[in-house]
Amino acid sequence: MTKKIPLHWKIIIGLILGIIYSLISSNFGWNSFTINWIDPFGTIFIRLLKFIAIPLVLFSIISGVASLPDPSKLGRMGAKTLGAYLITTVFAVSVGLLLVNVFKPGEYVAEEQRIKNRIKYEVWVKQTTGVELLDGVNYSADPQYAGYLDDAATELDREAGNQTVESRMEAAQDLKSTTPLQFIVDFVPDNIFAALSDGGKMLQVIFFGIFFGIVMILLPRETTQPVLAVINGANEVFLKMVELIMNAAPFFVFALMAGVIAKMANTPGEVLEIFKGLLSYSVTVLLGLLIMIFVVYPAILLFMVRKIGYLEFFKRFSPAQFLAFSTSSSAATLPVTMECVRDNLGVSKNVTNFVLPIGATVNMDGTSLYQAVAVVFLAQMHLVDLTFDQQLTIVLTATLASIGSAAVPSAGLVMLIVVLQSVGLNPAWIAIIFPVDRILDMFRTVVNVTGDATVSTLIAQTEGELSYDPELKI
Ligand code: ASP
């Protein structure tokens, strides 16, 4: 009899084989074969997980809330959850800001280029209403740079038509609220079926689920018992679906990795080249993300939860992390995050069902960390010095932006536009970091889901709802 290989190992093997395959395939020019015949399986995988995510969130929130012993527990748990999510997010942004201020990745760009960038920024400020020079310095007035002025204007004109930036600017514009209270208005669905049928409306589904659950607590038990039985049963069915799909995860992850790399439409050598240009930035973002994954979250677990060993945590939670990495979507990963947290870490059903769906939508530590680094990096490479106050604005907007980001690939990039605008910088700068964004997205999604898992374990611990089994064999 062969020994059973644990799932997380199989997934790693799938992931590595996917990368090796794509290196070979792009060398032999098989990219279109990969895109036509292998990548669709990755898409199928994401679809499977996503169609499960919405009903799973709905049923699990209702069953989580309706099975609470008393409504006051809901209020307490809700406050704790939001508080913990907020603290971890602000912490993540601060880590990002600290690293970017210490390492100053923007200063690795050649001086001459930075001056050109700066002139371009000044021309943009002049052309744009409502913004002013952030640091009051005026390079354009210096006669020795006069030659750069015309080039800057032409380049700005050319960039104005950049499709990549344009489409994202429109998306960011849609996200901007019309009134300060718009984000609260957006919580409330006007048609629950429309909210359910649109993956981006997760917060509305959560709102409906909590309301439905509370009303169930208020009604007599006999009236709600049949409804609860159906909802609990349906919840189990969806969780079982996740379990079945996960058996095929190693293959799907292989397909996803092969597809992602093939679609980059570059040879691995070219990808490396792109990375080199943005190396200092990518390394700073990666360093911050790795600190969150390997230091901050394990430290919270070791010192505050105190039951789960360092390696043990990764062993039990890594299937969700690998999935987050290969799908770049916390929403698609949510069903698996819930399964790992509940079955492997021993967080009660009540806490899992309530804390994780909210986390997948509002808690994005990786995204907010990256936004902080990106804004300051872009400012540095344009010779713009951001003051402490301006950096505080970044903390605030990056936190809000990460809450508002949809849990799907590259959502953070769109929100970055909002953060750049909030400090009065040119949102078109996203084009600069765009080439490496897809890869960094994979890492920040891992941070996003790990943050959710850590907070839910912590909440479970403080609520006496953590039954971690050290003997459990994964
Ligand atoms: N892809 C991320 C997520 O789903 C969001 C982002 O940072 O773009 O968690």
XYZ file of C-alpha atoms and ligand atoms in Angstrom:
483
model
C 0.000 0.000 0.000
C 1.307 3.414 -0.860
C 1.246 6.031 1.845
C -1.321 8.763 1.229
C 0.288 12.036 0.210
C -1.325 14.943 2.115
C -3.395 17.315 -0.024
C -1.195 20.351 0.525
C 1.794 18.461 -0.878
C -0.183 17.394 -3.898
C -1.191 21.015 -4.471
C 2.419 22.213 -4.204
C 3.427 19.545 -6.704
C 0.655 20.722 -9.084
C 1.812 24.296 -8.680
C 5.462 23.540 -9.336
C 4.652 21.297 -12.292
C 2.477 24.101 -13.692
C 5.383 26.539 -13.493
C 7.859 24.045 -14.979
C 5.419 23.183 -17.743
C 4.878 26.844 -18.635
C 8.616 27.483 -18.773
C 9.038 24.600 -21.181
C 5.945 25.476 -23.197
C 6.861 29.107 -23.723
C 10.330 28.041 -24.810
C 8.858 25.768 -27.457
C 6.215 28.322 -28.473
C 3.263 26.263 -27.200
C 1.552 29.212 -25.561
C -1.537 29.096 -27.726
C -1.906 25.357 -27.086
C -1.735 26.056 -23.345
C -4.275 28.863 -23.586
C -6.673 26.802 -25.722
C -6.431 23.422 -24.045
C -5.093 23.776 -20.509
C -6.087 27.194 -19.235
C -9.871 26.500 -19.553
C -9.555 23.965 -16.728
C -8.220 26.694 -14.485
C -11.208 28.840 -15.417
C -13.539 25.932 -14.647
C -11.945 25.611 -11.225
C -12.457 29.288 -10.399
C -16.042 29.101 -11.617
C -16.753 26.038 -9.497
C -15.429 27.754 -6.391
C -17.185 31.005 -7.149
C -20.626 29.556 -7.713
C -20.285 27.830 -4.384
C -19.065 30.957 -2.595
C -22.263 33.038 -2.812
C -24.813 30.457 -1.588
C -22.273 29.214 0.945
C -21.873 32.720 2.367
C -25.622 33.233 2.465
C -26.435 29.931 4.144
C -23.508 29.989 6.500
C -24.194 33.527 7.716
C -27.858 32.760 8.305
C -27.088 29.506 10.068
C -24.239 31.132 12.021
C -26.417 33.978 13.271
C -29.575 31.922 13.807
C -27.766 29.331 15.915
C -26.279 31.888 18.295
C -27.486 31.382 21.853
C -28.507 35.029 22.215
C -28.459 38.124 19.999
C -26.089 39.987 22.322
C -23.361 37.538 21.321
C -23.805 38.638 17.745
C -23.222 42.277 18.628
C -20.125 41.395 20.642
C -18.708 39.117 17.983
C -19.489 41.643 15.260
C -17.714 44.434 17.098
C -14.701 42.230 17.852
C -14.502 41.014 14.266
C -14.600 44.465 12.725
C -12.189 45.806 15.349
C -9.683 43.009 14.740
C -9.933 43.390 10.965
C -9.369 47.114 11.222
C -6.351 46.740 13.502
C -4.663 44.151 11.284
C -5.265 46.298 8.206
C -3.845 49.464 9.760
C -0.895 47.404 10.979
C -0.299 46.030 7.487
C -0.358 49.512 5.944
C 2.110 50.679 8.574
C 4.462 47.795 7.793
C 4.269 48.789 4.140
C 4.970 52.441 4.872
C 7.853 51.590 7.169
C 9.533 49.374 4.580
C 9.075 51.798 1.715
C 10.472 54.668 3.780
C 13.449 52.658 4.984
C 14.395 51.003 1.688
C 13.282 53.855 -0.588
C 12.816 51.590 -3.641
C 11.987 54.592 -5.856
C 15.493 55.948 -5.425
C 16.975 52.996 -7.305
C 15.630 54.498 -10.503
C 18.343 56.453 -12.390
C 18.566 60.115 -11.336
C 18.121 61.449 -14.872
C 14.937 59.398 -15.299
C 13.584 60.625 -11.981
C 14.081 64.231 -13.021
C 12.241 63.566 -16.285
C 9.476 61.922 -14.279
C 9.357 64.909 -11.984
C 8.989 67.376 -14.841
C 6.231 65.217 -16.258
C 4.488 65.291 -12.894
C 4.745 69.079 -12.773
C 3.321 69.413 -16.278
C 0.475 67.084 -15.278
C -0.247 69.244 -12.211
C -0.450 72.334 -14.414
C -2.797 70.621 -16.866
C -5.078 69.157 -14.219
C -7.597 71.144 -12.257
C -7.920 70.608 -8.538
C -4.384 69.366 -7.865
C -1.309 71.234 -6.790
C 2.372 70.456 -6.335
C 2.631 68.446 -3.145
C 6.009 69.675 -1.980
C 6.060 73.176 -3.459
C 9.365 72.542 -5.259
C 9.402 73.597 -8.915
C 11.884 71.817 -11.174
C 10.284 73.117 -14.377
C 11.366 76.654 -13.498
C 15.017 75.553 -13.546
C 16.494 76.502 -16.975
C 18.759 73.433 -17.060
C 15.669 71.192 -17.343
C 13.859 73.337 -19.909
C 14.665 70.791 -22.619
C 12.586 68.145 -20.827
C 9.386 70.178 -20.805
C 8.243 69.518 -24.374
C 8.998 65.797 -24.126
C 6.987 65.623 -20.919
C 3.942 67.209 -22.530
C 4.106 64.911 -25.570
C 4.457 61.848 -23.381
C 1.501 62.866 -21.240
C -0.586 63.268 -24.395
C 0.410 59.843 -25.614
C -0.358 58.221 -22.264
C -3.782 59.843 -22.118
C -5.030 57.257 -24.591
C -3.561 54.257 -22.757
C -6.310 51.643 -22.762
C -5.046 49.765 -19.715
C -5.169 52.885 -17.607
C -8.361 54.285 -19.144
C -10.477 51.221 -18.442
C -9.276 51.073 -14.859
C -9.876 54.772 -14.350
C -13.470 54.258 -15.406
C -13.801 51.361 -12.978
C -12.378 53.530 -10.197
C -14.756 56.332 -11.102
C -17.702 53.968 -10.709
C -16.441 52.979 -7.295
C -16.245 56.529 -6.046
C -19.191 57.342 -3.917
C -21.411 60.264 -4.665
C -22.101 61.130 -1.022
C -20.040 60.363 2.083
C -22.647 57.875 3.284
C -22.835 56.059 -0.054
C -20.829 53.131 1.276
C -23.491 52.495 3.933
C -26.221 52.813 1.314
C -24.356 50.218 -0.760
C -24.599 47.719 2.087
C -28.325 47.469 1.647
C -29.600 45.470 -1.323
C -32.591 46.770 -3.232
C -33.160 43.367 -4.719
C -31.720 40.375 -2.918
C -31.825 38.207 -6.020
C -29.834 40.765 -7.950
C -27.312 40.883 -5.104
C -27.043 37.092 -5.144
C -26.580 36.954 -8.870
C -23.771 39.483 -8.897
C -20.553 38.284 -7.293
C -19.466 41.830 -6.521
C -22.343 42.370 -4.104
C -21.018 40.170 -1.330
C -21.559 42.797 1.380
C -25.235 43.028 0.469
C -25.565 39.259 0.743
C -23.917 39.424 4.167
C -26.283 42.204 5.259
C -29.293 40.196 4.147
C -27.961 37.025 5.824
C -27.402 38.759 9.164
C -30.842 40.384 9.063
C -32.525 37.118 8.133
C -30.665 35.290 10.924
C -31.585 37.887 13.545
C -35.251 37.715 12.617
C -35.051 33.941 12.944
C -33.781 34.316 16.522
C -36.684 36.644 17.298
C -39.336 34.235 16.040
C -40.490 31.199 18.052
C -38.267 28.143 17.567
C -41.101 25.967 16.183
C -41.726 28.417 13.365
C -38.109 28.665 12.253
C -37.013 25.070 12.887
C -37.837 23.770 9.378
C -36.167 26.780 7.730
C -33.073 26.316 9.852
C -32.921 22.616 9.034
C -33.018 23.381 5.304
C -30.383 26.070 5.602
C -28.063 23.935 7.727
C -28.525 21.017 5.364
C -27.843 23.144 2.288
C -24.760 24.533 4.000
C -23.417 21.014 4.522
C -24.088 20.141 0.882
C -22.064 23.119 -0.338
C -19.219 22.315 2.035
C -19.169 18.752 0.753
C -18.974 20.116 -2.801
C -15.866 22.040 -1.801
C -14.357 18.888 -0.362
C -14.971 16.952 -3.565
C -13.621 19.708 -5.800
C -10.541 19.978 -3.621
C -9.617 16.397 -4.470
C -8.963 17.597 -7.989
C -7.277 20.824 -6.833
C -3.718 19.707 -7.665
C -4.671 19.264 -11.323
C -6.653 22.506 -11.438
C -3.823 24.427 -9.818
C -1.473 23.043 -12.458
C -3.818 24.341 -15.177
C -4.159 27.740 -13.505
C -0.431 28.290 -13.145
C 0.277 27.156 -16.702
C -2.487 29.458 -18.002
C -1.489 32.530 -16.003
C 2.093 32.362 -17.202
C 1.160 31.579 -20.805
C -1.193 34.583 -20.885
C 1.561 36.913 -19.837
C 2.542 36.499 -23.483
C 6.191 36.917 -22.663
C 8.973 34.406 -22.493
C 10.253 33.724 -18.967
C 13.334 35.742 -19.902
C 11.175 38.760 -20.707
C 9.239 38.373 -17.484
C 12.551 38.432 -15.646
C 13.526 41.603 -17.527
C 10.296 43.344 -16.534
C 10.898 42.286 -12.974
C 14.417 43.657 -12.997
C 13.174 47.130 -13.893
C 10.794 47.060 -10.988
C 12.954 44.918 -8.765
C 13.321 47.309 -5.832
C 9.563 47.878 -5.739
C 8.637 44.205 -6.108
C 11.131 43.178 -3.437
C 9.763 45.761 -0.988
C 6.167 44.629 -1.532
C 7.168 40.966 -1.306
C 9.171 41.539 1.840
C 6.193 43.208 3.514
C 3.850 40.425 2.441
C 6.224 37.706 3.617
C 6.606 39.452 6.985
C 2.836 39.381 7.371
C 2.579 35.695 6.420
C 5.573 34.328 8.282
C 5.964 36.714 11.228
C 2.885 38.780 12.084
C 0.105 36.195 11.782
C 2.048 33.321 13.350
C 3.017 35.711 16.181
C -0.657 36.520 16.811
C -1.405 32.805 16.883
C 1.576 31.909 19.071
C 1.151 34.702 21.616
C -2.555 35.352 21.624
C -4.151 32.042 20.722
C -1.295 29.932 22.155
C -2.609 26.564 20.996
C -1.399 26.247 17.448
C 2.268 25.583 16.660
C 4.080 27.529 13.950
C 4.506 24.760 11.390
C 1.255 23.151 12.352
C -0.634 26.291 11.305
C 0.873 26.216 7.842
C 0.322 22.495 7.490
C -3.346 22.882 8.285
C -4.054 26.091 6.434
C -1.773 25.863 3.398
C -4.348 24.353 1.000
C -6.230 27.667 1.219
C -2.989 29.628 0.831
C -1.960 27.763 -2.310
C -5.396 28.270 -3.739
C -5.305 31.962 -2.987
C -1.935 32.078 -4.731
C -3.103 30.311 -7.850
C -6.543 31.951 -8.175
C -5.611 35.490 -6.995
C -9.095 35.773 -5.586
C -10.064 35.633 -1.920
C -13.701 35.231 -2.949
C -12.986 32.101 -4.975
C -10.797 30.800 -2.137
C -13.422 31.476 0.528
C -15.071 28.030 0.469
C -11.691 26.390 1.025
C -10.642 28.936 3.651
C -13.821 28.063 5.539
C -13.185 24.362 5.240
C -9.576 24.591 6.458
C -10.415 26.894 9.359
C -13.347 24.825 10.526
C -12.086 21.292 9.986
C -8.339 21.708 10.433
C -7.957 24.548 12.928
C -11.024 23.684 14.995
C -12.817 27.040 14.826
C -16.510 26.527 15.610
C -19.124 26.614 12.888
C -20.664 29.761 14.380
C -17.466 31.740 14.201
C -16.326 30.392 10.811
C -19.689 31.128 9.230
C -19.824 34.653 10.490
C -16.246 35.911 10.585
C -14.778 34.508 7.348
C -17.322 35.699 4.753
C -17.057 39.206 6.185
C -13.269 38.925 6.193
C -13.078 37.848 2.565
C -14.762 41.103 1.578
C -13.579 43.699 4.056
C -10.241 42.447 5.358
C -7.445 42.730 2.811
C -4.199 43.255 4.627
C -2.048 42.275 1.659
C -3.874 44.651 -0.660
C -3.599 47.602 1.718
C 0.097 46.948 2.388
C 0.805 46.887 -1.317
C -1.162 50.086 -1.905
C 0.906 51.932 0.684
C 4.197 50.731 -0.823
C 3.055 51.441 -4.373
C 1.977 55.031 -3.730
C 5.147 56.010 -1.906
C 7.336 54.180 -4.439
C 5.667 56.017 -7.312
C 6.085 59.315 -5.490
C 9.762 58.556 -4.845
C 10.485 57.775 -8.464
C 8.909 61.124 -9.398
C 11.004 62.944 -6.805
C 7.908 63.845 -4.817
C 8.478 63.959 -1.085
C 5.414 62.926 0.847
C 5.027 64.482 4.281
C 3.965 62.544 7.359
C 0.423 63.931 7.024
C 0.194 62.859 3.425
C 1.363 59.401 4.421
C -1.342 59.318 7.102
C -3.894 60.052 4.388
C -2.481 57.018 2.602
C -3.030 54.857 5.698
C -6.619 56.001 5.845
C -7.453 55.692 2.166
C -5.527 52.439 1.714
C -7.505 50.979 4.616
C -10.803 52.150 3.171
C -9.772 51.153 -0.341
C -8.909 47.642 0.748
C -12.332 47.357 2.387
C -13.937 48.546 -0.834
C -11.883 46.276 -3.113
C -13.709 43.331 -4.565
C -12.064 40.027 -3.714
C -11.089 39.261 -7.304
C -7.847 39.407 -9.314
C -6.350 42.880 -9.734
C -9.104 44.637 -7.789
C -6.398 46.250 -5.674
C -4.901 47.908 -8.734
C -8.174 49.684 -9.461
C -8.420 50.903 -5.889
C -4.849 52.135 -6.103
C -6.176 54.825 -8.438
C -8.415 56.063 -5.633
C -5.492 56.136 -3.197
C -3.283 58.031 -5.663
C -6.021 60.560 -6.276
C -6.598 61.026 -2.573
C -3.091 62.359 -2.113
C -3.206 64.354 -5.357
C -0.907 62.209 -7.497
C -1.387 61.153 -11.102
C -3.562 57.993 -11.191
C -2.129 57.091 -14.600
C 1.033 56.031 -12.750
C -0.524 52.630 -12.194
C 0.710 51.842 -15.702
C 4.269 51.845 -14.313
C 3.730 49.015 -11.870
C 1.166 47.220 -13.995
C 3.604 44.706 -15.543
C 4.386 43.055 -12.219
C 0.964 43.468 -10.700
C -0.475 40.088 -11.592
C 2.374 38.282 -9.867
C 2.273 40.452 -6.742
C -1.505 39.968 -6.700
C -0.939 36.257 -6.092
C 1.110 36.962 -3.001
C -1.153 39.636 -1.593
C -4.168 37.359 -1.941
C -2.341 34.785 0.218
C -1.897 37.489 2.859
C -5.565 38.440 2.586
C -6.814 34.931 3.305
C -4.202 34.236 5.994
C -5.303 37.416 7.783
C -8.919 36.260 7.722
C -7.994 32.852 9.105
C -5.875 34.358 11.883
C -8.578 36.771 12.986
C -11.259 34.093 12.961
C -9.074 31.812 15.095
C -8.467 34.662 17.510
C -12.172 35.500 17.775
C -12.965 31.814 18.323
C -10.385 31.667 21.110
C -11.800 34.720 22.917
C -15.351 33.380 22.547
C -14.416 29.928 23.876
C -15.244 28.457 20.462
C -11.901 26.994 19.477
C -11.555 23.249 19.760
C -8.143 22.692 18.224
C -7.170 19.040 18.038
C -3.369 18.645 18.180
C -3.645 14.967 17.251
C -5.571 15.559 14.038
C -3.832 14.021 11.033
C -4.138 16.153 7.910
N -6.820 39.694 -5.608
C -7.024 40.210 -4.293
C -8.011 39.352 -3.533
O -8.908 38.811 -4.103
C -7.464 41.630 -4.289
C -6.346 42.492 -4.844
O -5.455 42.855 -4.063
O -6.324 42.775 -6.037
O -7.880 39.201 -2.352
